[in-house]
């Protein structure tokens, strides 16, 4: 990748590695969940976060494979704090158990990195959802919803910004014409495993954008309420000075009632961003037959290494340059532009409602 790379405004490029983009960053006060951390980009993400002092919870489907990665990390970095927990994102029961087990540990939660992904032929999950949509989007959607209160609590008590990083892909540009096949999500008719993968990656960006939008709405609503309260009190004190005491009391009563209605929406110090890791040689297309063979054969010459593939994830998770940025799409550790469908607010809202109905 080196001869084709050029540094962007962040100072990093497609050739940058996860270690390089996190150099000098101290993550010792942070706790992160990394899904799909038993191989590829997820394993490298866990390793580099561990290197920077982050307490890493590896959410993995294959606990034995995850334990091997953990042992390798700790052998290389004796100070690394890494735990392995079982998580099958294609199963809502497994996601709920993982979240429940994590919460029972009473740990803080600063970072969620939704890295796990599958690229499969047509098959249904245990919950009768198309497997790629279930694993790549829906399981992560449910996971975040279940752990959001823990993240909010951690952000508020620590004063540190919480960050959610959703690993998408430029494959979001190669989905079905309508973007998301809401009415045919589980229909084998017209199914394409490559388009289904693109659909799930589009869903990742839409999910990130909608969650970020909801956080911003929460903050704006709370800010507006606070301004209204100040105005009410200011007007109230002025009217009191001219003996309009009864109106003053009414204004104060009105002002006091507003924060009660919005209490659950306040102090959301969490950002949500999606990223494209770059085309990387991993085992994600292990079900792809000849295509997988081609990727594994020539990929090492034209694609990113795993160390480079994990760079954007680690950059968005830890780097101070990203402080306060939310609802953005990153590639090669720089801001990038997703396609029009990925930036469609109405489509994002529709996906949110659709997903909520599926996880009920």
Short mmCIF file of C-alpha atoms in Angstrom, two decimals:
data_model
loop_
_atom_site.label_atom_id
_atom_site.label_comp_id
_atom_site.label_asym_id
_atom_site.label_seq_id
_atom_site.Cartn_x
_atom_site.Cartn_y
_atom_site.Cartn_z
CA UNK A 1 0.00 0.00 0.00
CA UNK A 2 2.92 2.34 0.63
CA UNK A 3 3.56 3.51 -2.94
CA UNK A 4 -0.10 4.45 -3.44
CA UNK A 5 -0.68 6.14 -0.07
CA UNK A 6 -0.76 9.84 0.69
CA UNK A 7 -1.24 11.40 4.09
CA UNK A 8 -4.53 13.19 4.72
CA UNK A 9 -5.27 16.09 7.05
CA UNK A 10 -4.96 13.80 10.08
CA UNK A 11 -1.33 13.13 9.23
CA UNK A 12 -2.07 9.47 8.52
CA UNK A 13 -2.66 7.43 5.38
CA UNK A 14 -3.67 4.01 4.10
CA UNK A 15 -0.20 2.77 5.01
CA UNK A 16 -0.47 3.80 8.66
CA UNK A 17 -0.72 0.99 11.19
CA UNK A 18 -2.82 0.78 14.33
CA UNK A 19 0.29 1.11 16.47
CA UNK A 20 1.41 4.21 14.59
CA UNK A 21 -1.90 6.06 14.87
CA UNK A 22 -2.12 5.42 18.63
CA UNK A 23 1.51 6.15 19.45
CA UNK A 24 1.80 8.00 22.77
CA UNK A 25 -1.89 7.60 23.69
CA UNK A 26 -2.60 6.41 27.24
CA UNK A 27 -5.75 4.31 27.50
CA UNK A 28 -5.22 2.92 30.99
CA UNK A 29 -8.45 4.45 32.34
CA UNK A 30 -10.59 2.98 29.56
CA UNK A 31 -12.60 -0.22 29.15
CA UNK A 32 -13.56 -1.42 25.67
CA UNK A 33 -15.69 -4.16 24.17
CA UNK A 34 -14.35 -5.40 20.83
CA UNK A 35 -16.57 -7.82 18.91
CA UNK A 36 -15.10 -10.35 16.52
CA UNK A 37 -11.74 -10.09 18.28
CA UNK A 38 -10.60 -13.67 17.74
CA UNK A 39 -9.06 -13.06 14.31
CA UNK A 40 -8.08 -10.48 11.71
CA UNK A 41 -8.73 -6.79 12.30
CA UNK A 42 -10.56 -7.49 15.55
CA UNK A 43 -7.61 -9.37 17.03
CA UNK A 44 -5.20 -6.61 16.02
CA UNK A 45 -7.55 -3.99 17.44
CA UNK A 46 -7.64 -5.86 20.75
CA UNK A 47 -3.85 -6.18 20.75
CA UNK A 48 -3.18 -2.50 20.11
CA UNK A 49 -5.79 -1.34 22.62
CA UNK A 50 -4.16 -3.67 25.14
CA UNK A 51 -0.79 -2.20 24.24
CA UNK A 52 -2.14 1.27 25.05
CA UNK A 53 -3.43 0.15 28.45
CA UNK A 54 -7.12 -0.27 27.63
CA UNK A 55 -8.97 -3.05 29.48
CA UNK A 56 -10.23 -5.09 26.53
CA UNK A 57 -13.27 -7.35 26.62
CA UNK A 58 -13.12 -9.64 23.61
CA UNK A 59 -16.62 -10.59 22.48
CA UNK A 60 -16.11 -13.75 20.43
CA UNK A 61 -18.19 -16.60 19.04
CA UNK A 62 -15.33 -19.09 19.36
CA UNK A 63 -14.07 -18.85 22.94
CA UNK A 64 -11.16 -21.24 22.33
CA UNK A 65 -9.89 -19.10 19.44
CA UNK A 66 -10.42 -15.96 21.49
CA UNK A 67 -8.47 -17.42 24.40
CA UNK A 68 -5.55 -18.19 22.08
CA UNK A 69 -5.49 -14.56 20.94
CA UNK A 70 -5.69 -13.35 24.53
CA UNK A 71 -2.76 -15.55 25.54
CA UNK A 72 -0.71 -14.29 22.59
CA UNK A 73 -1.46 -10.67 23.52
CA UNK A 74 -0.55 -11.16 27.18
CA UNK A 75 2.63 -13.04 26.22
CA UNK A 76 3.71 -10.10 24.05
CA UNK A 77 2.38 -7.43 26.45
CA UNK A 78 2.49 -8.78 30.03
CA UNK A 79 0.74 -5.67 31.36
CA UNK A 80 -2.22 -6.07 29.00
CA UNK A 81 -5.60 -6.53 30.62
CA UNK A 82 -7.73 -8.73 28.37
CA UNK A 83 -10.82 -10.83 29.05
CA UNK A 84 -12.71 -13.19 26.75
CA UNK A 85 -16.50 -13.51 26.75
CA UNK A 86 -18.72 -15.58 24.48
CA UNK A 87 -20.80 -13.59 22.00
CA UNK A 88 -22.63 -14.92 18.96
CA UNK A 89 -24.03 -11.85 17.24
CA UNK A 90 -26.32 -13.93 15.03
CA UNK A 91 -28.25 -14.98 18.15
CA UNK A 92 -30.27 -12.44 20.10
CA UNK A 93 -30.26 -14.76 23.12
CA UNK A 94 -26.46 -14.81 23.05
CA UNK A 95 -26.30 -11.01 22.75
CA UNK A 96 -28.66 -10.60 25.70
CA UNK A 97 -26.63 -13.04 27.80
CA UNK A 98 -23.37 -11.30 26.94
CA UNK A 99 -24.81 -7.90 27.89
CA UNK A 100 -26.26 -9.28 31.12
CA UNK A 101 -22.98 -10.98 32.06
CA UNK A 102 -21.01 -7.82 31.29
CA UNK A 103 -23.32 -5.63 33.36
CA UNK A 104 -23.12 -8.09 36.27
CA UNK A 105 -19.35 -7.52 36.38
CA UNK A 106 -20.02 -3.88 37.29
CA UNK A 107 -17.31 -2.67 34.92
CA UNK A 108 -17.17 0.77 33.33
CA UNK A 109 -17.66 0.95 29.56
CA UNK A 110 -15.95 3.69 27.56
CA UNK A 111 -15.71 2.12 24.12
CA UNK A 112 -17.77 -0.27 22.02
CA UNK A 113 -16.11 -1.39 18.81
CA UNK A 114 -18.52 -3.27 16.57
CA UNK A 115 -16.02 -5.15 14.45
CA UNK A 116 -17.48 -8.63 13.94
CA UNK A 117 -18.81 -9.44 10.49
CA UNK A 118 -19.79 -12.41 8.35
CA UNK A 119 -20.04 -12.89 4.59
CA UNK A 120 -22.07 -16.02 3.89
CA UNK A 121 -24.29 -17.69 1.32
CA UNK A 122 -28.02 -17.48 2.02
CA UNK A 123 -28.91 -18.89 5.41
CA UNK A 124 -31.08 -17.89 8.34
CA UNK A 125 -29.93 -17.26 11.89
CA UNK A 126 -31.39 -18.96 14.97
CA UNK A 127 -33.88 -16.08 15.06
CA UNK A 128 -34.83 -16.66 11.39
CA UNK A 129 -33.08 -13.52 10.17
CA UNK A 130 -30.84 -13.52 7.08
CA UNK A 131 -27.40 -14.34 8.52
CA UNK A 132 -25.37 -11.37 7.28
CA UNK A 133 -28.00 -8.85 8.35
CA UNK A 134 -28.38 -10.62 11.70
CA UNK A 135 -24.66 -10.79 12.46
CA UNK A 136 -23.33 -7.60 10.92
CA UNK A 137 -26.14 -5.23 11.88
CA UNK A 138 -28.93 -6.53 14.08
CA UNK A 139 -26.79 -8.20 16.75
CA UNK A 140 -24.70 -5.06 17.11
CA UNK A 141 -27.83 -2.89 17.17
CA UNK A 142 -29.20 -4.91 20.08
CA UNK A 143 -25.83 -4.99 21.87
CA UNK A 144 -25.52 -1.22 21.88
CA UNK A 145 -29.10 -0.75 23.05
CA UNK A 146 -28.53 -3.11 25.98
CA UNK A 147 -25.27 -1.46 27.04
CA UNK A 148 -26.11 2.18 26.39
CA UNK A 149 -27.10 2.96 29.98
CA UNK A 150 -23.76 1.58 31.18
CA UNK A 151 -21.92 3.74 28.65
CA UNK A 152 -23.89 6.84 29.66
CA UNK A 153 -23.17 6.21 33.33
CA UNK A 154 -19.45 5.73 32.66
CA UNK A 155 -19.21 8.88 30.55
CA UNK A 156 -21.00 10.93 33.19
CA UNK A 157 -19.06 9.61 36.18
CA UNK A 158 -15.64 9.64 34.50
CA UNK A 159 -16.04 12.87 32.58
CA UNK A 160 -14.55 11.05 29.58
CA UNK A 161 -16.22 10.95 26.19
CA UNK A 162 -17.62 7.53 25.35
CA UNK A 163 -17.04 6.34 21.79
CA UNK A 164 -18.88 3.81 19.66
CA UNK A 165 -17.04 2.70 16.53
CA UNK A 166 -19.00 0.72 13.96
CA UNK A 167 -16.86 -1.03 11.37
CA UNK A 168 -18.62 -0.73 8.03
CA UNK A 169 -17.06 -0.85 4.56
CA UNK A 170 -17.09 0.85 1.20
CA UNK A 171 -19.03 -2.28 0.23
CA UNK A 172 -22.07 -0.28 1.40
CA UNK A 173 -22.04 1.18 -2.12
CA UNK A 174 -22.76 -2.24 -3.64
CA UNK A 175 -26.11 -3.19 -2.17
CA UNK A 176 -29.59 -3.74 -3.56
CA UNK A 177 -31.17 -0.90 -5.52
CA UNK A 178 -33.48 0.06 -2.65
CA UNK A 179 -30.61 -0.05 -0.19
CA UNK A 180 -32.29 -2.18 2.48
CA UNK A 181 -34.77 -4.89 1.42
CA UNK A 182 -37.12 -4.28 4.33
CA UNK A 183 -39.93 -6.39 2.89
CA UNK A 184 -37.61 -9.15 1.65
CA UNK A 185 -34.90 -9.19 4.31
CA UNK A 186 -35.27 -12.97 4.74
CA UNK A 187 -36.30 -13.79 1.19
CA UNK A 188 -33.98 -16.06 -0.79
CA UNK A 189 -35.57 -14.85 -4.03
CA UNK A 190 -33.26 -12.32 -5.63
CA UNK A 191 -30.68 -12.87 -2.89
CA UNK A 192 -27.05 -12.08 -3.64
CA UNK A 193 -24.47 -12.81 -0.97
CA UNK A 194 -22.34 -9.86 -2.10
CA UNK A 195 -25.30 -7.45 -2.19
CA UNK A 196 -26.49 -8.81 1.15
CA UNK A 197 -23.07 -8.02 2.59
CA UNK A 198 -23.28 -4.52 1.10
CA UNK A 199 -26.77 -4.16 2.58
CA UNK A 200 -25.46 -5.03 6.06
CA UNK A 201 -22.59 -2.55 5.71
CA UNK A 202 -25.02 0.15 4.60
CA UNK A 203 -27.07 -0.67 7.68
CA UNK A 204 -23.95 -0.14 9.82
CA UNK A 205 -23.52 3.43 8.60
CA UNK A 206 -27.23 4.23 8.84
CA UNK A 207 -27.26 2.87 12.40
CA UNK A 208 -24.25 4.98 13.40
CA UNK A 209 -25.71 8.11 11.85
CA UNK A 210 -29.14 7.68 13.41
CA UNK A 211 -27.74 6.98 16.87
CA UNK A 212 -25.46 10.01 16.58
CA UNK A 213 -28.44 12.11 15.46
CA UNK A 214 -30.48 10.96 18.45
CA UNK A 215 -27.66 11.88 20.83
CA UNK A 216 -27.41 15.32 19.22
CA UNK A 217 -31.18 15.82 19.48
CA UNK A 218 -31.00 14.83 23.14
CA UNK A 219 -28.23 17.35 23.77
CA UNK A 220 -29.97 20.11 21.80
CA UNK A 221 -33.27 19.52 23.58
CA UNK A 222 -31.59 19.62 26.96
CA UNK A 223 -29.63 22.75 26.03
CA UNK A 224 -32.81 24.48 24.82
CA UNK A 225 -34.61 23.58 28.02
CA UNK A 226 -31.79 25.03 30.11
CA UNK A 227 -31.88 28.27 28.11
CA UNK A 228 -35.64 28.44 28.57
CA UNK A 229 -35.23 27.93 32.31
CA UNK A 230 -32.75 30.81 32.51
CA UNK A 231 -35.07 33.05 30.51
CA UNK A 232 -38.02 32.14 32.69
CA UNK A 233 -36.13 32.89 35.87
CA UNK A 234 -34.77 36.15 34.43
CA UNK A 235 -38.21 37.31 33.39
CA UNK A 236 -39.58 36.09 36.70
CA UNK A 237 -37.16 38.12 38.78
CA UNK A 238 -37.81 41.20 36.65
CA UNK A 239 -41.56 40.86 37.08
CA UNK A 240 -41.10 40.27 40.77
CA UNK A 241 -39.32 43.62 40.93
CA UNK A 242 -42.47 45.25 39.63
CA UNK A 243 -44.66 43.27 42.02
CA UNK A 244 -46.02 40.76 39.46
CA UNK A 245 -45.40 38.01 41.99
CA UNK A 246 -48.11 35.61 40.87
CA UNK A 247 -46.82 35.54 37.30
CA UNK A 248 -43.30 35.00 38.59
CA UNK A 249 -44.39 31.90 40.47
CA UNK A 250 -46.16 30.57 37.40
CA UNK A 251 -43.05 31.07 35.27
CA UNK A 252 -40.84 29.37 37.83
CA UNK A 253 -43.24 26.45 38.20
CA UNK A 254 -43.30 26.08 34.41
CA UNK A 255 -39.51 26.17 34.19
CA UNK A 256 -39.02 23.62 36.93
CA UNK A 257 -41.32 21.09 35.29
CA UNK A 258 -39.38 20.96 32.00
CA UNK A 259 -36.22 19.16 33.16
CA UNK A 260 -38.28 16.41 34.75
CA UNK A 261 -39.75 15.47 31.39
CA UNK A 262 -36.30 15.41 29.76
CA UNK A 263 -34.22 13.98 32.57
CA UNK A 264 -33.66 10.69 30.78
CA UNK A 265 -32.18 12.50 27.78
CA UNK A 266 -29.50 14.62 29.49
CA UNK A 267 -25.70 14.44 29.53
CA UNK A 268 -25.14 12.12 26.56
CA UNK A 269 -21.36 12.44 26.23
CA UNK A 270 -20.99 9.67 23.65
CA UNK A 271 -19.96 9.85 20.00
CA UNK A 272 -20.82 7.34 17.28
CA UNK A 273 -18.89 6.97 14.03
CA UNK A 274 -18.59 4.40 11.26
CA UNK A 275 -15.42 3.45 9.42
CA UNK A 276 -14.10 1.71 6.32
CA UNK A 277 -11.05 -0.34 7.33
CA UNK A 278 -9.81 -0.67 3.77
CA UNK A 279 -9.60 -3.84 1.74
CA UNK A 280 -7.70 -6.18 4.03
CA UNK A 281 -6.66 -9.81 3.78
CA UNK A 282 -8.76 -11.54 6.46
CA UNK A 283 -10.89 -14.69 6.65
CA UNK A 284 -14.22 -12.86 6.29
CA UNK A 285 -14.83 -14.36 2.83
CA UNK A 286 -13.97 -17.89 3.96
CA UNK A 287 -17.35 -19.02 2.58
CA UNK A 288 -16.61 -17.42 -0.78
CA UNK A 289 -15.00 -20.40 -2.53
CA UNK A 290 -12.91 -19.36 -5.54
CA UNK A 291 -13.24 -15.67 -4.67
CA UNK A 292 -11.71 -16.30 -1.25
CA UNK A 293 -8.83 -18.18 -2.88
CA UNK A 294 -8.11 -15.27 -5.21
CA UNK A 295 -8.19 -12.79 -2.32
CA UNK A 296 -5.80 -14.87 -0.23
CA UNK A 297 -3.42 -15.38 -3.17
CA UNK A 298 -3.07 -11.86 -4.57
CA UNK A 299 -4.37 -9.87 -1.63
CA UNK A 300 -1.02 -9.67 0.14
CA UNK A 301 0.35 -7.69 -2.80
CA UNK A 302 -2.44 -5.14 -3.29
CA UNK A 303 -4.50 -5.05 -0.07
CA UNK A 304 -3.82 -3.72 3.39
CA UNK A 305 -2.14 -5.78 6.06
CA UNK A 306 -4.15 -6.53 9.19
CA UNK A 307 -2.00 -3.99 11.05
CA UNK A 308 -3.03 -1.34 8.52
CA UNK A 309 -6.62 -2.57 8.43
CA UNK A 310 -7.03 -1.97 12.17
CA UNK A 311 -5.60 1.55 12.01
CA UNK A 312 -8.80 3.49 11.31
CA UNK A 313 -10.70 1.62 14.02
CA UNK A 314 -8.03 2.39 16.61
CA UNK A 315 -7.68 5.98 15.41
CA UNK A 316 -11.39 6.72 15.79
CA UNK A 317 -11.53 4.88 19.12
CA UNK A 318 -8.59 6.59 20.81
CA UNK A 319 -7.15 9.59 18.99
CA UNK A 320 -7.76 13.07 20.45
CA UNK A 321 -8.24 14.47 16.93
CA UNK A 322 -11.64 12.74 16.86
CA UNK A 323 -12.83 14.33 20.13
CA UNK A 324 -16.43 15.53 19.77
CA UNK A 325 -16.86 14.22 16.22
CA UNK A 326 -20.00 12.15 15.74
CA UNK A 327 -22.06 10.82 12.86
CA UNK A 328 -19.02 10.78 10.58
CA UNK A 329 -17.55 8.20 8.23
CA UNK A 330 -13.79 7.58 8.25
CA UNK A 331 -11.41 5.83 5.88
CA UNK A 332 -7.61 5.63 6.09
CA UNK A 333 -7.78 7.54 9.40
CA UNK A 334 -9.34 10.56 7.69
CA UNK A 335 -12.86 11.85 7.15
CA UNK A 336 -14.49 10.28 4.11
CA UNK A 337 -17.84 10.52 2.35
CA UNK A 338 -20.31 7.65 2.31
CA UNK A 339 -22.78 7.43 -0.57
CA UNK A 340 -26.17 9.14 -0.74
CA UNK A 341 -28.11 6.16 0.62
CA UNK A 342 -25.85 6.00 3.67
CA UNK A 343 -26.57 9.67 4.37
CA UNK A 344 -30.34 9.35 3.89
CA UNK A 345 -31.93 10.47 7.18
CA UNK A 346 -35.33 8.96 6.37
CA UNK A 347 -33.78 5.62 5.46
CA UNK A 348 -31.82 5.66 8.73
CA UNK A 349 -34.98 6.33 10.75
CA UNK A 350 -36.82 3.57 8.90
CA UNK A 351 -34.00 1.11 9.60
CA UNK A 352 -34.02 2.10 13.28
CA UNK A 353 -37.74 1.38 13.63
CA UNK A 354 -37.42 -1.83 11.60
CA UNK A 355 -34.55 -3.03 13.80
CA UNK A 356 -36.36 -2.15 17.01
CA UNK A 357 -39.32 -4.27 15.93
CA UNK A 358 -37.04 -7.23 15.19
CA UNK A 359 -35.26 -7.18 18.56
CA UNK A 360 -38.40 -6.80 20.70
#
